[in-house]
Amino acid sequence: MLKVENLSKSFGDKKVLENINFEVNKGDIAIITGPSGVGKTTLIRCLSSLEKYDSGKIEISERREEKQYPVGLVFQGFNLFPHLSALENITFPLIKVKKHSKEKAEKQAKELLASLGLEGLEESYEYQLSGGQKQRVAIARALALNPEYLCFDEPTSALDSELREDVGEMLRGIAKKGTGVIVITHDKIFAEKYATKLYELGEQLELRNS
Amino acid sequence: MSYIMEIMPLMMQGLRTTIWVFVFTGLLSIPLGMIICTLRLSKSKILQGTMQLYILIVRGTPLLLQLIFVFFGLVYVGIVLDRGTAVLIAFTLNYAAYFAEIFRGGVMSISEGQYEASKVLGLSKRDTYFGVILPQVFKRVLPPVGNELITLVKDTSLVYVLGLGDVIRAAKTLSNTQASLMPIVVAGVIYLVLIAIVTYLLRRTEIKYNYYR
């Protein structure tokens, strides 16, 4: 379980998050909606250790393995490495962080890309991929490291409306395999359709339904 | 034509000096520039300040003056260098400062997202720098580095001040003794050919990096 207790974060004098509490289990799709500027992105940046928080706790229990970053993040702009092919985007962290051999990393990366419908695009570079394909490479890169929880920053914002359904199904697939999914979005229709836990972030983070 | 053949041996001797100053300065100043850039971007205020001062001094004074200082000036503190060593030290220290600033521009042009993606993936600082940032910096700095290298070819003519014989010096000597402008024209052509070769090699390198955008 990922448990957030009384999390607060300010930038200078500006309080962005105040006493945030919530829980996500593995297999959940927790979707947090809310208007722009309310701190949604800051919240998942705290979860994925990109941002330090001022007070409160983030606890992760029942971990599969001890590691430094148990929470992955798929960025809104994906942040793929442009000088590496789709395959290398996935193998590079596997080789450097997980210390896999090149062969093992490539085998795993190819399987992951295939499972996300990206066969034949292994050697493509970022500029050769469409928005949806970039997103899948970014998802594959994050999943390769076997995170306990995976955060998504506005996963539907760069996509055509037909592809939103694909993203939703992909999230379900990821959750089904036992990874906790945490999504922030302003897309309420998407949120209501796919969330197993729906939160709204305003002054406070409120659970809408579960 | 026979006249040109006649002056060629002396010109070629000069060319050897031009080429070794160019090649060794390039080989030494680019890595040194990377080190200076890394120190300039370090968190330590002392290192930052020292590098800033170094860059200010080097860019703020003429290379000609630096050559004179290294060769003649250091004698006063007991450091006696031969001409070739003095030339290499002055050129390397000078060009490294310019390269350091070019690399700094390159590093700063890489988006924050690349660092953040590396961090979320758990990459070490070392793997991030050498595997993610530097390869992208190389591509971006190639045009300005090329500019510097071309300027370097021409700056090598400053070695005359320490009495080393390069292409220009050979041309001037020949021109004076034979009362002809031809050696100067030949010197010009030699520089043009050298720079055409450097430009071609730079272009080849750029094409090699064109596999991504």
Coordinates of N, CA, C and O in Angstrom, one line a residue, chain A residues 102-197:
Chain A
K102 N 23.2 -6.8 -21.6 CA 22.6 -6.2 -22.8 C 21.6 -7.1 -23.4 O 20.5 -6.7 -23.8
E103 N 21.9 -8.4 -23.5 CA 21.0 -9.4 -24.2 C 19.7 -9.5 -23.4 O 18.6 -9.5 -23.9
K104 N 19.9 -9.6 -22.1 CA 18.7 -9.8 -21.2 C 17.8 -8.5 -21.3 O 16.6 -8.6 -21.4
A105 N 18.5 -7.4 -21.2 CA 17.7 -6.1 -21.3 C 17.0 -6.0 -22.6 O 15.8 -5.6 -22.7
E106 N 17.6 -6.3 -23.7 CA 17.0 -6.2 -25.0 C 15.8 -7.2 -25.2 O 14.8 -6.8 -25.7
K107 N 16.0 -8.4 -24.6 CA 14.9 -9.3 -24.7 C 13.7 -8.8 -24.0 O 12.5 -8.8 -24.5
Q108 N 13.9 -8.3 -22.7 CA 12.8 -7.7 -21.9 C 12.2 -6.5 -22.6 O 11.0 -6.4 -22.7
A109 N 13.0 -5.7 -23.2 CA 12.5 -4.4 -23.8 C 11.7 -4.8 -25.0 O 10.6 -4.2 -25.2
K110 N 12.1 -5.8 -25.8 CA 11.4 -6.1 -27.0 C 10.0 -6.7 -26.6 O 9.0 -6.4 -27.2
E111 N 10.0 -7.5 -25.6 CA 8.7 -8.1 -25.1 C 7.8 -7.0 -24.7 O 6.6 -7.0 -25.0
L112 N 8.3 -6.0 -23.9 CA 7.5 -4.9 -23.4 C 6.9 -4.1 -24.5 O 5.7 -3.8 -24.5
L113 N 7.8 -3.8 -25.5 CA 7.3 -3.0 -26.6 C 6.2 -3.7 -27.4 O 5.2 -3.1 -27.8
A114 N 6.4 -5.0 -27.6 CA 5.5 -5.8 -28.3 C 4.1 -5.8 -27.5 O 3.1 -5.7 -28.1
S115 N 4.2 -6.0 -26.2 CA 3.0 -6.1 -25.4 C 2.2 -4.7 -25.5 O 1.0 -4.7 -25.2
L116 N 2.9 -3.6 -25.8 CA 2.2 -2.4 -25.9 C 1.9 -2.0 -27.4 O 1.6 -0.9 -27.7
G117 N 2.1 -3.0 -28.3 CA 1.7 -2.8 -29.7 C 2.7 -2.0 -30.4 O 2.4 -1.2 -31.4
L118 N 4.0 -2.1 -30.1 CA 5.0 -1.3 -30.7 C 6.0 -2.1 -31.5 O 7.2 -1.7 -31.7
E119 N 5.6 -3.3 -31.9 CA 6.5 -4.1 -32.7 C 7.0 -3.4 -34.0 O 6.2 -2.7 -34.6
G120 N 8.2 -3.6 -34.3 CA 8.7 -2.9 -35.5 C 9.2 -1.5 -35.3 O 9.8 -0.9 -36.2
L121 N 9.0 -0.9 -34.1 CA 9.4 0.4 -33.9 C 10.6 0.5 -32.9 O 11.0 1.6 -32.5
E122 N 11.2 -0.7 -32.7 CA 12.4 -0.8 -31.8 C 13.5 0.2 -32.1 O 14.1 0.8 -31.2
E123 N 13.7 0.4 -33.4 CA 14.9 1.2 -33.8 C 14.5 2.6 -34.1 O 15.3 3.4 -34.6
S124 N 13.2 3.0 -33.9 CA 12.8 4.4 -34.2 C 13.3 5.3 -33.1 O 13.4 5.0 -31.9
Y125 N 13.5 6.6 -33.5 CA 13.9 7.6 -32.6 C 12.6 8.4 -32.3 O 11.6 8.4 -33.0
E126 N 12.7 9.2 -31.2 CA 11.6 10.0 -30.7 C 10.9 10.8 -31.8 O 9.7 10.8 -31.9
Y127 N 11.7 11.4 -32.6 CA 11.1 12.3 -33.7 C 10.4 11.5 -34.7 O 9.6 12.1 -35.5
Q128 N 10.6 10.2 -34.8 CA 9.9 9.4 -35.8 C 8.6 8.8 -35.2 O 7.9 8.1 -36.0
L129 N 8.3 9.1 -34.0 CA 7.1 8.4 -33.3 C 6.0 9.4 -33.2 O 6.2 10.6 -33.0
S130 N 4.7 8.9 -33.2 CA 3.6 9.8 -33.0 C 3.4 10.0 -31.5 O 4.1 9.3 -30.7
G131 N 2.6 10.9 -31.1 CA 2.3 11.2 -29.7 C 2.0 9.9 -28.9 O 2.6 9.7 -27.8
G132 N 1.1 9.1 -29.4 CA 0.7 7.9 -28.7 C 1.8 6.9 -28.6 O 1.9 6.3 -27.6
Q133 N 2.6 6.8 -29.7 CA 3.7 5.9 -29.6 C 4.8 6.3 -28.6 O 5.3 5.5 -27.9
K134 N 5.0 7.6 -28.6 CA 6.0 8.1 -27.6 C 5.6 7.8 -26.2 O 6.3 7.4 -25.4
Q135 N 4.2 8.0 -26.0 CA 3.7 7.7 -24.7 C 3.9 6.2 -24.3 O 4.3 5.9 -23.2
R136 N 3.7 5.3 -25.2 CA 3.9 3.9 -24.9 C 5.3 3.6 -24.7 O 5.6 2.7 -23.8
V137 N 6.2 4.2 -25.4 CA 7.6 3.9 -25.1 C 8.0 4.4 -23.7 O 8.6 3.7 -23.0
A138 N 7.4 5.6 -23.4 CA 7.7 6.1 -22.0 C 7.1 5.2 -20.9 O 7.7 4.9 -19.9
I139 N 5.9 4.6 -21.3 CA 5.3 3.7 -20.3 C 6.1 2.4 -20.2 O 6.4 1.9 -19.1
A140 N 6.6 1.9 -21.4 CA 7.4 0.7 -21.4 C 8.7 0.9 -20.6 O 9.2 0.1 -19.8
R141 N 9.3 2.1 -20.8 CA 10.5 2.4 -20.1 C 10.3 2.4 -18.6 O 11.2 1.9 -17.8
A142 N 9.2 3.0 -18.1 CA 8.9 3.0 -16.7 C 8.6 1.6 -16.2 O 9.1 1.2 -15.1
L143 N 7.8 0.8 -16.9 CA 7.4 -0.5 -16.5 C 8.6 -1.5 -16.4 O 8.6 -2.4 -15.6
A144 N 9.6 -1.3 -17.3 CA 10.7 -2.2 -17.4 C 11.4 -2.3 -16.0 O 11.9 -3.3 -15.6
L145 N 11.4 -1.2 -15.2 CA 12.0 -1.2 -13.9 C 11.2 -1.8 -12.8 O 11.5 -1.8 -11.7
N146 N 10.0 -2.3 -13.2 CA 9.1 -3.0 -12.3 C 8.8 -2.1 -11.1 O 9.0 -2.5 -9.9
P147 N 8.2 -0.9 -11.3 CA 7.9 -0.1 -10.2 C 6.7 -0.6 -9.4 O 5.8 -1.4 -10.0
E148 N 6.6 -0.3 -8.1 CA 5.5 -0.8 -7.3 C 4.2 0.1 -7.7 O 3.1 -0.4 -7.7
Y149 N 4.5 1.3 -7.9 CA 3.4 2.3 -8.3 C 3.9 3.1 -9.5 O 5.1 3.4 -9.6
L150 N 3.0 3.4 -10.3 CA 3.4 4.2 -11.5 C 2.4 5.4 -11.6 O 1.2 5.2 -11.7
C151 N 3.0 6.6 -11.7 CA 2.2 7.8 -11.8 C 2.2 8.3 -13.2 O 3.1 8.1 -14.0
F152 N 1.0 8.9 -13.6 CA 0.9 9.4 -15.0 C 0.4 10.9 -14.8 O -0.6 11.2 -14.2
D153 N 1.2 11.7 -15.5 CA 0.8 13.2 -15.5 C 0.0 13.5 -16.8 O 0.6 13.4 -17.9
E154 N -1.2 13.7 -16.6 CA -2.1 14.1 -17.8 C -1.9 13.1 -19.0 O -1.5 13.6 -20.1
P155 N -2.2 11.9 -18.8 CA -1.9 10.9 -19.9 C -2.8 11.1 -21.1 O -2.4 10.6 -22.2
T156 N -3.9 11.8 -21.0 CA -4.7 11.9 -22.2 C -4.5 13.3 -22.9 O -5.1 13.5 -24.0
S157 N -3.7 14.1 -22.4 CA -3.7 15.5 -22.9 C -3.1 15.6 -24.3 O -3.5 16.5 -25.1
A158 N -2.1 14.8 -24.6 CA -1.5 14.9 -25.9 C -2.1 14.0 -27.0 O -1.6 13.8 -28.1
L159 N -3.3 13.4 -26.7 CA -3.8 12.4 -27.6 C -5.2 12.8 -28.2 O -5.9 13.5 -27.6
D160 N -5.4 12.2 -29.3 CA -6.8 12.3 -29.9 C -7.8 11.6 -29.1 O -7.4 10.7 -28.3
S161 N -9.0 11.9 -29.2 CA -10.0 11.4 -28.3 C -10.2 9.8 -28.4 O -10.4 9.2 -27.5
E162 N -9.9 9.3 -29.7 CA -10.0 7.8 -29.8 C -9.0 7.1 -29.0 O -9.2 6.0 -28.5
L163 N -7.8 7.8 -28.9 CA -6.7 7.1 -28.2 C -6.9 7.1 -26.7 O -6.2 6.4 -26.0
R164 N -7.8 8.0 -26.2 CA -8.1 8.0 -24.8 C -8.5 6.6 -24.2 O -8.1 6.2 -23.2
E165 N -9.3 6.0 -25.1 CA -9.8 4.7 -24.7 C -8.7 3.7 -24.5 O -8.6 2.9 -23.6
D166 N -7.7 3.8 -25.5 CA -6.5 2.9 -25.5 C -5.7 3.1 -24.2 O -5.3 2.1 -23.6
V167 N -5.6 4.4 -23.9 CA -4.8 4.7 -22.6 C -5.5 4.1 -21.4 O -4.9 3.4 -20.6
G168 N -6.8 4.3 -21.4 CA -7.6 3.7 -20.3 C -7.4 2.2 -20.2 O -7.2 1.7 -19.1
E169 N -7.5 1.5 -21.3 CA -7.3 0.1 -21.3 C -5.9 -0.3 -20.9 O -5.7 -1.3 -20.2
M170 N -4.9 0.5 -21.3 CA -3.5 0.2 -20.9 C -3.4 0.3 -19.4 O -2.7 -0.5 -18.8
L171 N -4.0 1.4 -18.8 CA -3.9 1.6 -17.4 C -4.5 0.4 -16.7 O -4.0 -0.1 -15.7
R172 N -5.6 -0.1 -17.2 CA -6.3 -1.3 -16.6 C -5.4 -2.5 -16.6 O -5.2 -3.3 -15.7
G173 N -4.7 -2.7 -17.8 CA -3.8 -3.8 -17.9 C -2.6 -3.7 -16.9 O -2.2 -4.7 -16.3
I174 N -2.1 -2.5 -16.7 CA -1.0 -2.3 -15.8 C -1.4 -2.6 -14.4 O -0.8 -3.3 -13.6
A175 N -2.6 -2.1 -14.0 CA -3.1 -2.3 -12.7 C -3.4 -3.8 -12.4 O -3.1 -4.3 -11.3
K176 N -3.9 -4.4 -13.4 CA -4.3 -5.9 -13.3 C -3.0 -6.7 -13.0 O -3.1 -7.7 -12.3
K177 N -1.9 -6.2 -13.5 CA -0.7 -7.0 -13.2 C 0.0 -6.7 -11.9 O 1.1 -7.1 -11.6
G178 N -0.8 -5.9 -11.1 CA -0.3 -5.7 -9.7 C 0.5 -4.4 -9.4 O 1.1 -4.3 -8.4
T179 N 0.5 -3.5 -10.4 CA 1.1 -2.2 -10.1 C 0.0 -1.2 -9.7 O -1.0 -1.2 -10.4
G180 N 0.3 -0.4 -8.7 CA -0.6 0.6 -8.4 C -0.5 1.8 -9.4 O 0.6 2.2 -9.6
V181 N -1.7 2.2 -9.9 CA -1.6 3.3 -10.9 C -2.2 4.6 -10.3 O -3.3 4.5 -9.7
I182 N -1.5 5.6 -10.4 CA -1.9 6.9 -9.9 C -1.9 7.9 -11.1 O -0.9 8.1 -11.7
V183 N -3.0 8.5 -11.4 CA -3.2 9.4 -12.5 C -3.6 10.8 -12.1 O -4.5 10.9 -11.3
I184 N -3.0 11.8 -12.6 CA -3.7 13.1 -12.4 C -4.1 13.6 -13.8 O -3.5 13.4 -14.8
T185 N -5.3 14.2 -13.8 CA -5.9 14.6 -15.1 C -6.9 15.6 -14.8 O -7.5 15.7 -13.7
H186 N -7.2 16.5 -15.8 CA -8.4 17.4 -15.7 C -9.5 16.8 -16.5 O -10.6 17.4 -16.6
D187 N -9.3 15.6 -17.1 CA -10.3 15.0 -18.0 C -11.3 14.2 -17.1 O -11.0 13.0 -16.8
K188 N -12.4 14.8 -16.7 CA -13.3 14.2 -15.7 C -14.0 12.9 -16.3 O -14.3 12.0 -15.6
I189 N -14.3 13.0 -17.6 CA -15.0 11.8 -18.2 C -14.1 10.6 -18.2 O -14.5 9.5 -17.8
F190 N -12.9 10.8 -18.5 CA -11.9 9.7 -18.5 C -11.8 9.2 -17.1 O -11.8 8.0 -16.8
A191 N -11.6 10.2 -16.1 CA -11.4 9.8 -14.7 C -12.6 8.9 -14.2 O -12.4 7.9 -13.6
E192 N -13.8 9.3 -14.5 CA -15.0 8.6 -14.0 C -15.1 7.2 -14.6 O -15.5 6.3 -14.0
K193 N -14.6 7.1 -15.8 CA -14.7 5.8 -16.5 C -13.7 4.8 -16.0 O -14.0 3.6 -15.8
Y194 N -12.5 5.3 -15.7 CA -11.4 4.3 -15.4 C -11.0 4.2 -14.0 O -10.2 3.3 -13.6
A195 N -11.4 5.2 -13.1 CA -10.8 5.2 -11.8 C -11.5 4.1 -10.9 O -12.7 3.8 -11.0
T196 N -10.6 3.4 -10.2 CA -11.2 2.5 -9.1 C -11.3 3.3 -7.8 O -12.1 3.0 -6.9
K197 N -10.5 4.4 -7.8 CA -10.6 5.4 -6.7 C -10.5 6.7 -7.3 O -9.5 7.0 -8.0

